[in-house]
mmCIF file of N, CA and C in Angstrom:
data_model
loop_
_atom_site.group_PDB
_atom_site.id
_atom_site.type_symbol
_atom_site.label_atom_id
_atom_site.label_comp_id
_atom_site.label_asym_id
_atom_site.label_seq_id
_atom_site.Cartn_x
_atom_site.Cartn_y
_atom_site.Cartn_z
ATOM 1 N N ILE A 1 -14.814 -2.489 -19.049
ATOM 2 C CA ILE A 1 -14.080 -1.762 -17.871
ATOM 3 C C ILE A 1 -13.093 -2.603 -17.808
ATOM 4 N N THR A 2 -11.854 -1.716 -17.357
ATOM 5 C CA THR A 2 -10.644 -2.560 -17.347
ATOM 6 C C THR A 2 -9.774 -2.067 -16.394
ATOM 7 N N ALA A 3 -8.311 -1.934 -15.852
ATOM 8 C CA ALA A 3 -7.944 -1.526 -15.284
ATOM 9 C C ALA A 3 -6.461 -2.042 -15.568
ATOM 10 N N SER A 4 -5.381 -0.954 -15.378
ATOM 11 C CA SER A 4 -3.663 -1.439 -15.762
ATOM 12 C C SER A 4 -3.230 -0.187 -14.608
ATOM 13 N N ASN A 5 -2.108 -0.862 -14.034
ATOM 14 C CA ASN A 5 -0.996 -0.379 -13.758
ATOM 15 C C ASN A 5 0.179 -0.004 -14.176
ATOM 16 N N HIS A 6 0.200 -0.288 -15.292
ATOM 17 C CA HIS A 6 1.109 -0.203 -16.924
ATOM 18 C C HIS A 6 0.238 0.036 -17.987
ATOM 19 N N PRO A 7 -0.339 1.478 -18.207
ATOM 20 C CA PRO A 7 -0.986 1.889 -19.580
ATOM 21 C C PRO A 7 0.060 1.444 -20.457
ATOM 22 N N GLU A 8 1.503 1.963 -20.680
ATOM 23 C CA GLU A 8 2.113 1.927 -20.825
ATOM 24 C C GLU A 8 2.921 0.503 -22.353
ATOM 25 N N LEU A 9 2.171 -0.419 -21.484
ATOM 26 C CA LEU A 9 2.466 -1.637 -22.096
ATOM 27 C C LEU A 9 1.170 -2.031 -23.001
ATOM 28 N N LEU A 10 -0.255 -1.270 -23.127
ATOM 29 C CA LEU A 10 -1.082 -1.328 -24.132
ATOM 30 C C LEU A 10 -0.903 -0.751 -25.089
ATOM 31 N N ASP A 11 -0.905 -1.726 -26.257
ATOM 32 C CA ASP A 11 -1.151 -0.686 -27.860
ATOM 33 C C ASP A 11 -2.010 -0.053 -28.063
ATOM 34 N N ARG A 12 -2.070 0.557 -29.281
ATOM 35 C CA ARG A 12 -2.729 1.833 -29.373
ATOM 36 C C ARG A 12 -3.900 0.890 -29.792
ATOM 37 N N ALA A 13 -4.471 -0.439 -30.224
ATOM 38 C CA ALA A 13 -5.230 -0.678 -30.896
ATOM 39 C C ALA A 13 -6.395 -1.351 -29.516
ATOM 40 N N VAL A 14 -5.823 -1.235 -28.469
ATOM 41 C CA VAL A 14 -6.342 -1.922 -27.256
ATOM 42 C C VAL A 14 -7.182 -0.268 -26.722
ATOM 43 N N TRP A 15 -6.086 1.011 -26.925
ATOM 44 C CA TRP A 15 -6.740 1.770 -26.351
ATOM 45 C C TRP A 15 -8.321 2.461 -27.077
ATOM 46 N N ARG A 16 -7.958 2.025 -28.367
ATOM 47 C CA ARG A 16 -9.120 2.495 -28.900
ATOM 48 C C ARG A 16 -10.392 1.683 -29.213
ATOM 49 N N ARG A 17 -10.129 0.730 -28.278
ATOM 50 C CA ARG A 17 -11.761 0.617 -27.787
ATOM 51 C C ARG A 17 -12.216 0.973 -26.665
ATOM 52 N N PHE A 18 -11.585 1.672 -25.862
ATOM 53 C CA PHE A 18 -12.085 2.400 -24.799
ATOM 54 C C PHE A 18 -12.335 4.065 -24.951
ATOM 55 N N GLN A 19 -13.552 4.227 -24.619
ATOM 56 C CA GLN A 19 -14.213 5.282 -25.117
ATOM 57 C C GLN A 19 -14.185 6.549 -23.991
ATOM 58 N N LEU A 20 -13.961 6.082 -22.899
ATOM 59 C CA LEU A 20 -13.713 6.777 -21.324
ATOM 60 C C LEU A 20 -12.025 6.341 -20.528
ATOM 61 N N ARG A 21 -11.850 7.186 -20.457
ATOM 62 C CA ARG A 21 -10.000 6.626 -19.918
ATOM 63 C C ARG A 21 -10.099 7.787 -18.890
ATOM 64 N N ILE A 22 -10.001 7.370 -17.901
ATOM 65 C CA ILE A 22 -9.271 8.126 -16.596
ATOM 66 C C ILE A 22 -8.383 7.359 -15.806
ATOM 67 N N GLU A 23 -7.603 8.162 -15.489
ATOM 68 C CA GLU A 23 -6.709 8.357 -15.082
ATOM 69 C C GLU A 23 -6.541 8.776 -13.494
ATOM 70 N N LEU A 24 -5.758 7.640 -12.461
ATOM 71 C CA LEU A 24 -6.462 7.719 -11.288
ATOM 72 C C LEU A 24 -4.836 7.820 -11.033
ATOM 73 N N LYS A 25 -4.443 8.793 -9.837
ATOM 74 C CA LYS A 25 -2.672 8.837 -9.387
ATOM 75 C C LYS A 25 -2.717 8.749 -8.472
ATOM 76 N N PRO A 26 -1.602 8.136 -7.613
ATOM 77 C CA PRO A 26 -1.301 7.635 -6.722
ATOM 78 C C PRO A 26 -2.022 8.487 -5.381
ATOM 79 N N PRO A 27 -2.509 7.656 -3.959
ATOM 80 C CA PRO A 27 -2.905 8.795 -3.431
ATOM 81 C C PRO A 27 -1.957 9.193 -2.244
ATOM 82 N N ASP A 28 -2.368 10.869 -2.193
ATOM 83 C CA ASP A 28 -1.506 11.422 -1.128
ATOM 84 C C ASP A 28 -0.870 10.591 -0.024
ATOM 85 N N ILE A 29 -0.175 11.774 0.821
ATOM 86 C CA ILE A 29 0.026 11.745 1.948
ATOM 87 C C ILE A 29 -1.314 11.423 3.122
ATOM 88 N N LYS A 30 -1.935 12.315 2.916
ATOM 89 C CA LYS A 30 -2.622 12.420 3.698
ATOM 90 C C LYS A 30 -3.931 11.812 3.235
ATOM 91 N N GLN A 31 -4.359 11.404 2.391
ATOM 92 C CA GLN A 31 -5.146 9.755 2.050
ATOM 93 C C GLN A 31 -4.530 9.042 2.329
ATOM 94 N N ILE A 32 -3.150 8.502 2.375
ATOM 95 C CA ILE A 32 -3.149 7.044 3.012
ATOM 96 C C ILE A 32 -3.195 6.761 4.375
ATOM 97 N N GLU A 33 -2.644 8.127 5.130
ATOM 98 C CA GLU A 33 -2.520 8.302 6.918
ATOM 99 C C GLU A 33 -4.669 8.124 6.887
ATOM 100 N N CYS A 34 -5.261 8.461 5.993
ATOM 101 C CA CYS A 34 -6.862 8.042 6.739
ATOM 102 C C CYS A 34 -6.975 6.961 6.137
ATOM 103 N N PHE A 35 -6.172 5.793 5.144
ATOM 104 C CA PHE A 35 -6.625 5.306 4.847
ATOM 105 C C PHE A 35 -6.167 3.790 5.551
ATOM 106 N N ILE A 36 -4.608 4.269 6.305
ATOM 107 C CA ILE A 36 -4.635 3.466 7.412
ATOM 108 C C ILE A 36 -5.373 3.748 8.561
ATOM 109 N N GLU A 37 -5.727 4.526 8.919
ATOM 110 C CA GLU A 37 -6.669 5.005 10.102
ATOM 111 C C GLU A 37 -7.763 4.276 9.962
ATOM 112 N N LEU A 38 -8.467 4.110 9.018
ATOM 113 C CA LEU A 38 -9.376 3.048 8.538
ATOM 114 C C LEU A 38 -9.452 1.464 8.849
ATOM 115 N N PHE A 39 -7.944 1.459 8.073
ATOM 116 C CA PHE A 39 -7.468 0.003 8.305
ATOM 117 C C PHE A 39 -7.659 -0.824 9.885
ATOM 118 N N VAL A 40 -6.740 0.427 10.650
ATOM 119 C CA VAL A 40 -6.612 0.184 11.907
ATOM 120 C C VAL A 40 -7.377 -0.404 12.721
ATOM 121 N N LYS A 41 -8.579 1.034 12.519
ATOM 122 C CA LYS A 41 -9.765 0.616 13.473
ATOM 123 C C LYS A 41 -10.327 -0.110 12.833
ATOM 124 N N ARG A 42 -10.409 -1.340 11.433
ATOM 125 C CA ARG A 42 -11.502 -1.936 11.491
ATOM 126 C C ARG A 42 -11.050 -3.263 11.858
ATOM 127 N N THR A 43 -9.317 -3.761 11.722
ATOM 128 C CA THR A 43 -8.884 -4.705 12.349
ATOM 129 C C THR A 43 -8.906 -4.753 13.670
ATOM 130 N N GLY A 44 -8.276 -3.508 13.807
ATOM 131 C CA GLY A 44 -7.860 -3.678 15.934
ATOM 132 C C GLY A 44 -6.264 -3.454 15.735
ATOM 133 N N MET A 45 -5.816 -3.855 14.730
ATOM 134 C CA MET A 45 -4.466 -3.937 14.128
ATOM 135 C C MET A 45 -3.642 -2.576 14.963
ATOM 136 N N ASN A 46 -2.594 -3.004 16.019
ATOM 137 C CA ASN A 46 -1.834 -1.893 16.419
ATOM 138 C C ASN A 46 -0.516 -2.471 15.635
ATOM 139 N N PHE A 47 -0.215 -1.377 14.715
ATOM 140 C CA PHE A 47 1.101 -1.410 14.062
ATOM 141 C C PHE A 47 2.109 -0.837 15.107
ATOM 142 N N ASN A 48 2.082 0.037 15.789
ATOM 143 C CA ASN A 48 3.183 0.549 16.877
ATOM 144 C C ASN A 48 3.860 1.660 15.716
ATOM 145 N N TYR A 49 3.216 2.396 14.690
ATOM 146 C CA TYR A 49 3.710 3.357 14.196
ATOM 147 C C TYR A 49 2.807 4.065 13.563
ATOM 148 N N SER A 50 2.741 5.414 13.971
ATOM 149 C CA SER A 50 1.357 6.598 13.753
ATOM 150 C C SER A 50 1.315 6.466 11.982
ATOM 151 N N PRO A 51 -0.132 6.390 11.780
ATOM 152 C CA PRO A 51 -0.579 6.821 10.819
ATOM 153 C C PRO A 51 0.286 7.536 9.739
ATOM 154 N N LYS A 52 0.347 8.723 10.339
ATOM 155 C CA LYS A 52 1.171 9.422 9.542
ATOM 156 C C LYS A 52 2.730 9.578 9.094
ATOM 157 N N SER A 53 3.428 8.823 9.758
ATOM 158 C CA SER A 53 4.649 8.470 9.657
ATOM 159 C C SER A 53 4.606 7.044 8.839
ATOM 160 N N LEU A 54 3.741 6.040 8.858
ATOM 161 C CA LEU A 54 3.326 5.147 7.984
ATOM 162 C C LEU A 54 2.758 5.466 6.578
ATOM 163 N N SER A 55 2.193 6.668 6.359
ATOM 164 C CA SER A 55 2.138 7.051 5.215
ATOM 165 C C SER A 55 3.262 7.625 4.533
ATOM 166 N N GLN A 56 4.226 8.402 5.298
ATOM 167 C CA GLN A 56 5.587 8.824 4.262
ATOM 168 C C GLN A 56 5.976 8.028 3.939
ATOM 169 N N LYS A 57 6.422 6.484 4.657
ATOM 170 C CA LYS A 57 6.701 5.718 4.260
ATOM 171 C C LYS A 57 6.265 4.685 2.746
ATOM 172 N N LEU A 58 4.883 5.046 3.086
ATOM 173 C CA LEU A 58 4.297 4.441 1.555
ATOM 174 C C LEU A 58 3.745 5.114 0.769
ATOM 175 N N SER A 59 4.638 6.389 0.569
ATOM 176 C CA SER A 59 3.941 7.119 -0.182
ATOM 177 C C SER A 59 4.479 6.699 -1.662
ATOM 178 N N GLY A 60 3.529 6.389 -2.850
ATOM 179 C CA GLY A 60 3.980 6.413 -4.319
ATOM 180 C C GLY A 60 3.471 5.394 -4.304
ATOM 181 N N TYR A 61 2.648 4.740 -4.046
ATOM 182 C CA TYR A 61 2.119 3.566 -3.676
ATOM 183 C C TYR A 61 0.927 3.565 -3.993
ATOM 184 N N SER A 62 -0.163 2.511 -4.458
ATOM 185 C CA SER A 62 -1.477 2.858 -4.623
ATOM 186 C C SER A 62 -2.598 2.473 -3.734
ATOM 187 N N PHE A 63 -3.787 2.743 -3.490
ATOM 188 C CA PHE A 63 -4.164 1.937 -2.212
ATOM 189 C C PHE A 63 -4.439 1.246 -2.741
ATOM 190 N N SER A 64 -4.201 -0.056 -3.349
ATOM 191 C CA SER A 64 -4.236 -1.778 -3.470
ATOM 192 C C SER A 64 -3.273 -1.918 -3.437
ATOM 193 N N GLU A 65 -1.947 -1.583 -3.284
ATOM 194 C CA GLU A 65 -0.428 -2.026 -2.532
ATOM 195 C C GLU A 65 -0.672 -1.553 -1.191
ATOM 196 N N ILE A 66 -0.927 -0.251 -1.193
ATOM 197 C CA ILE A 66 -1.184 -0.258 0.518
ATOM 198 C C ILE A 66 -1.962 -0.943 1.482
ATOM 199 N N GLU A 67 -2.957 -1.687 0.964
ATOM 200 C CA GLU A 67 -4.155 -2.384 1.405
ATOM 201 C C GLU A 67 -3.279 -3.622 1.279
ATOM 202 N N GLU A 68 -2.476 -4.143 0.629
ATOM 203 C CA GLU A 68 -2.045 -5.206 0.718
ATOM 204 C C GLU A 68 -0.402 -5.251 1.412
ATOM 205 N N PHE A 69 0.187 -4.543 1.947
ATOM 206 C CA PHE A 69 0.985 -4.215 2.549
ATOM 207 C C PHE A 69 0.374 -4.459 3.939
ATOM 208 N N CYS A 70 -0.741 -3.481 4.282
ATOM 209 C CA CYS A 70 -1.461 -3.544 6.187
ATOM 210 C C CYS A 70 -1.592 -5.185 5.769
ATOM 211 N N THR A 71 -2.502 -5.901 5.169
ATOM 212 C CA THR A 71 -3.169 -7.127 5.173
ATOM 213 C C THR A 71 -1.973 -8.247 5.698
ATOM 214 N N ASP A 72 -0.501 -7.730 4.658
ATOM 215 C CA ASP A 72 0.257 -9.291 5.271
ATOM 216 C C ASP A 72 1.025 -8.956 6.203
ATOM 217 N N VAL A 73 0.969 -6.984 6.985
ATOM 218 C CA VAL A 73 1.331 -7.400 8.299
ATOM 219 C C VAL A 73 0.570 -7.505 9.467
ATOM 220 N N VAL A 74 -0.802 -7.845 8.750
ATOM 221 C CA VAL A 74 -1.420 -8.316 9.492
ATOM 222 C C VAL A 74 -1.970 -9.715 9.741
ATOM 223 N N ARG A 75 -1.862 -10.473 8.642
ATOM 224 C CA ARG A 75 -1.219 -12.083 8.497
ATOM 225 C C ARG A 75 -0.149 -12.575 8.869
ATOM 226 N N GLN A 76 0.955 -11.412 9.206
ATOM 227 C CA GLN A 76 2.240 -12.257 10.024
ATOM 228 C C GLN A 76 1.939 -11.656 11.405
ATOM 229 N N ALA A 77 1.313 -11.180 11.876
ATOM 230 C CA ALA A 77 0.584 -10.472 13.266
ATOM 231 C C ALA A 77 0.399 -11.808 13.691
ATOM 232 N N VAL A 78 -1.198 -12.287 12.851
ATOM 233 C CA VAL A 78 -1.855 -13.176 13.469
ATOM 234 C C VAL A 78 -0.988 -14.642 13.650
ATOM 235 N N LEU A 79 -0.241 -15.284 12.684
ATOM 236 C CA LEU A 79 0.471 -15.927 12.510
ATOM 237 C C LEU A 79 1.869 -15.992 14.066
ATOM 238 N N THR A 80 2.000 -15.050 14.487
ATOM 239 C CA THR A 80 3.226 -14.986 15.134
ATOM 240 C C THR A 80 2.434 -14.584 16.887
ATOM 241 N N ASN A 81 1.393 -14.257 16.571
ATOM 242 C CA ASN A 81 0.968 -13.862 17.951
ATOM 243 C C ASN A 81 0.953 -12.668 18.339
ATOM 244 N N LYS A 82 1.250 -11.522 17.386
ATOM 245 C CA LYS A 82 1.894 -10.462 17.675
ATOM 246 C C LYS A 82 1.142 -8.881 17.377
ATOM 247 N N GLN A 83 -0.566 -9.561 17.557
ATOM 248 C CA GLN A 83 -1.236 -8.378 17.203
ATOM 249 C C GLN A 83 -0.759 -7.524 18.188
ATOM 250 N N ASP A 84 -0.609 -7.153 19.309
ATOM 251 C CA ASP A 84 -0.504 -6.265 20.286
ATOM 252 C C ASP A 84 0.426 -5.144 19.807
ATOM 253 N N ASP A 85 1.621 -5.766 19.346
ATOM 254 C CA ASP A 85 2.671 -4.901 18.929
ATOM 255 C C ASP A 85 3.473 -5.526 17.554
ATOM 256 N N ALA A 86 2.599 -4.596 16.625
ATOM 257 C CA ALA A 86 3.236 -5.419 14.963
ATOM 258 C C ALA A 86 4.273 -4.379 14.871
ATOM 259 N N ARG A 87 5.060 -3.794 15.513
ATOM 260 C CA ARG A 87 6.103 -2.805 14.986
ATOM 261 C C ARG A 87 6.896 -3.455 14.191
ATOM 262 N N ASN A 88 7.513 -4.485 14.743
ATOM 263 C CA ASN A 88 8.625 -5.509 14.188
ATOM 264 C C ASN A 88 8.264 -5.638 12.646
ATOM 265 N N ILE A 89 7.645 -6.131 13.118
ATOM 266 C CA ILE A 89 6.615 -6.493 11.762
ATOM 267 C C ILE A 89 6.446 -5.982 10.567
ATOM 268 N N VAL A 90 6.378 -4.609 10.839
ATOM 269 C CA VAL A 90 6.067 -3.552 9.894
ATOM 270 C C VAL A 90 7.427 -3.319 9.458
ATOM 271 N N SER A 91 8.349 -2.928 10.267
ATOM 272 C CA SER A 91 9.474 -2.891 9.979
ATOM 273 C C SER A 91 10.200 -3.831 9.039
ATOM 274 N N LEU A 92 10.077 -5.113 8.995
ATOM 275 C CA LEU A 92 10.710 -5.934 8.323
ATOM 276 C C LEU A 92 10.085 -5.982 6.937
ATOM 277 N N LYS A 93 8.371 -5.976 7.045
ATOM 278 C CA LYS A 93 7.551 -5.358 6.051
ATOM 279 C C LYS A 93 8.001 -4.725 4.967
ATOM 280 N N LEU A 94 8.537 -3.491 5.671
ATOM 281 C CA LEU A 94 9.120 -2.134 4.492
ATOM 282 C C LEU A 94 10.001 -2.689 4.364
ATOM 283 N N LYS A 95 11.235 -3.241 4.908
ATOM 284 C CA LYS A 95 12.549 -3.682 4.578
ATOM 285 C C LYS A 95 12.347 -4.715 3.113
ATOM 286 N N GLN A 96 11.342 -5.518 2.943
ATOM 287 C CA GLN A 96 11.370 -6.096 2.027
ATOM 288 C C GLN A 96 10.571 -6.126 1.127
ATOM 289 N N TRP A 97 9.888 -4.975 1.476
ATOM 290 C CA TRP A 97 8.839 -4.072 -0.008
ATOM 291 C C TRP A 97 9.822 -3.232 -0.723
ATOM 292 N N GLN A 98 11.064 -2.476 0.146
ATOM 293 C CA GLN A 98 12.147 -2.167 -0.245
ATOM 294 C C GLN A 98 13.030 -2.711 -1.120
ATOM 295 N N SER A 99 13.681 -4.195 -1.032
ATOM 296 C CA SER A 99 14.052 -4.878 -1.739
ATOM 297 C C SER A 99 13.367 -5.160 -3.038
ATOM 298 N N LYS A 100 11.990 -5.442 -2.996
ATOM 299 C CA LYS A 100 10.937 -5.968 -3.875
ATOM 300 C C LYS A 100 10.695 -4.770 -5.088
ATOM 301 N N PHE A 101 10.289 -3.789 -4.261
ATOM 302 C CA PHE A 101 10.428 -2.560 -4.977
ATOM 303 C C PHE A 101 11.195 -1.534 -5.644
ATOM 304 N N GLY A 102 12.622 -1.482 -5.111
ATOM 305 C CA GLY A 102 13.398 -0.794 -4.924
ATOM 306 C C GLY A 102 13.326 0.653 -3.448
ATOM 307 N N ALA A 103 14.320 1.403 -3.725
ATOM 308 C CA ALA A 103 14.189 2.126 -2.858
ATOM 309 C C ALA A 103 13.396 3.337 -3.033
ATOM 310 N N ASN A 104 13.053 3.680 -3.992
ATOM 311 C CA ASN A 104 12.220 4.487 -4.599
ATOM 312 C C ASN A 104 11.030 5.010 -4.160
ATOM 313 N N ASN A 105 10.537 3.380 -3.767
ATOM 314 C CA ASN A 105 8.834 3.931 -3.480
ATOM 315 C C ASN A 105 9.294 4.016 -1.530
ATOM 316 N N VAL A 106 9.640 2.415 -1.228
ATOM 317 C CA VAL A 106 9.547 2.419 -0.026
ATOM 318 C C VAL A 106 10.400 3.090 1.223
ATOM 319 N N LYS A 107 10.209 4.241 1.760
ATOM 320 C CA LYS A 107 11.202 4.856 2.861
ATOM 321 C C LYS A 107 11.583 4.183 4.784
ATOM 322 N N GLU A 108 12.554 4.126 4.685
ATOM 323 C CA GLU A 108 12.551 3.389 5.814
ATOM 324 C C GLU A 108 12.919 4.472 7.057
#
């Protein structure tokens, strides 16, 4: 079993070793919204962004990347004692991700 975010980097010899290939598309906005709602419920973190609004900003990312984003926000909020209102941290992380991944993915 293997997984890759960049299947185009694997050569044909590697692909021949797999009998079954499943392509997982990135989650849609509704799936991202549900994921964020569950994340907020599980962690008790107040992002001060609606899950719908945040899901639109994170459209195009995988669940793994979205979880990394949310976890980064929680970590920073705990370190700065801002668990009650992490809006500024979310905004900062969105800007950081925009510069890291490009304007194509993260929407401000």
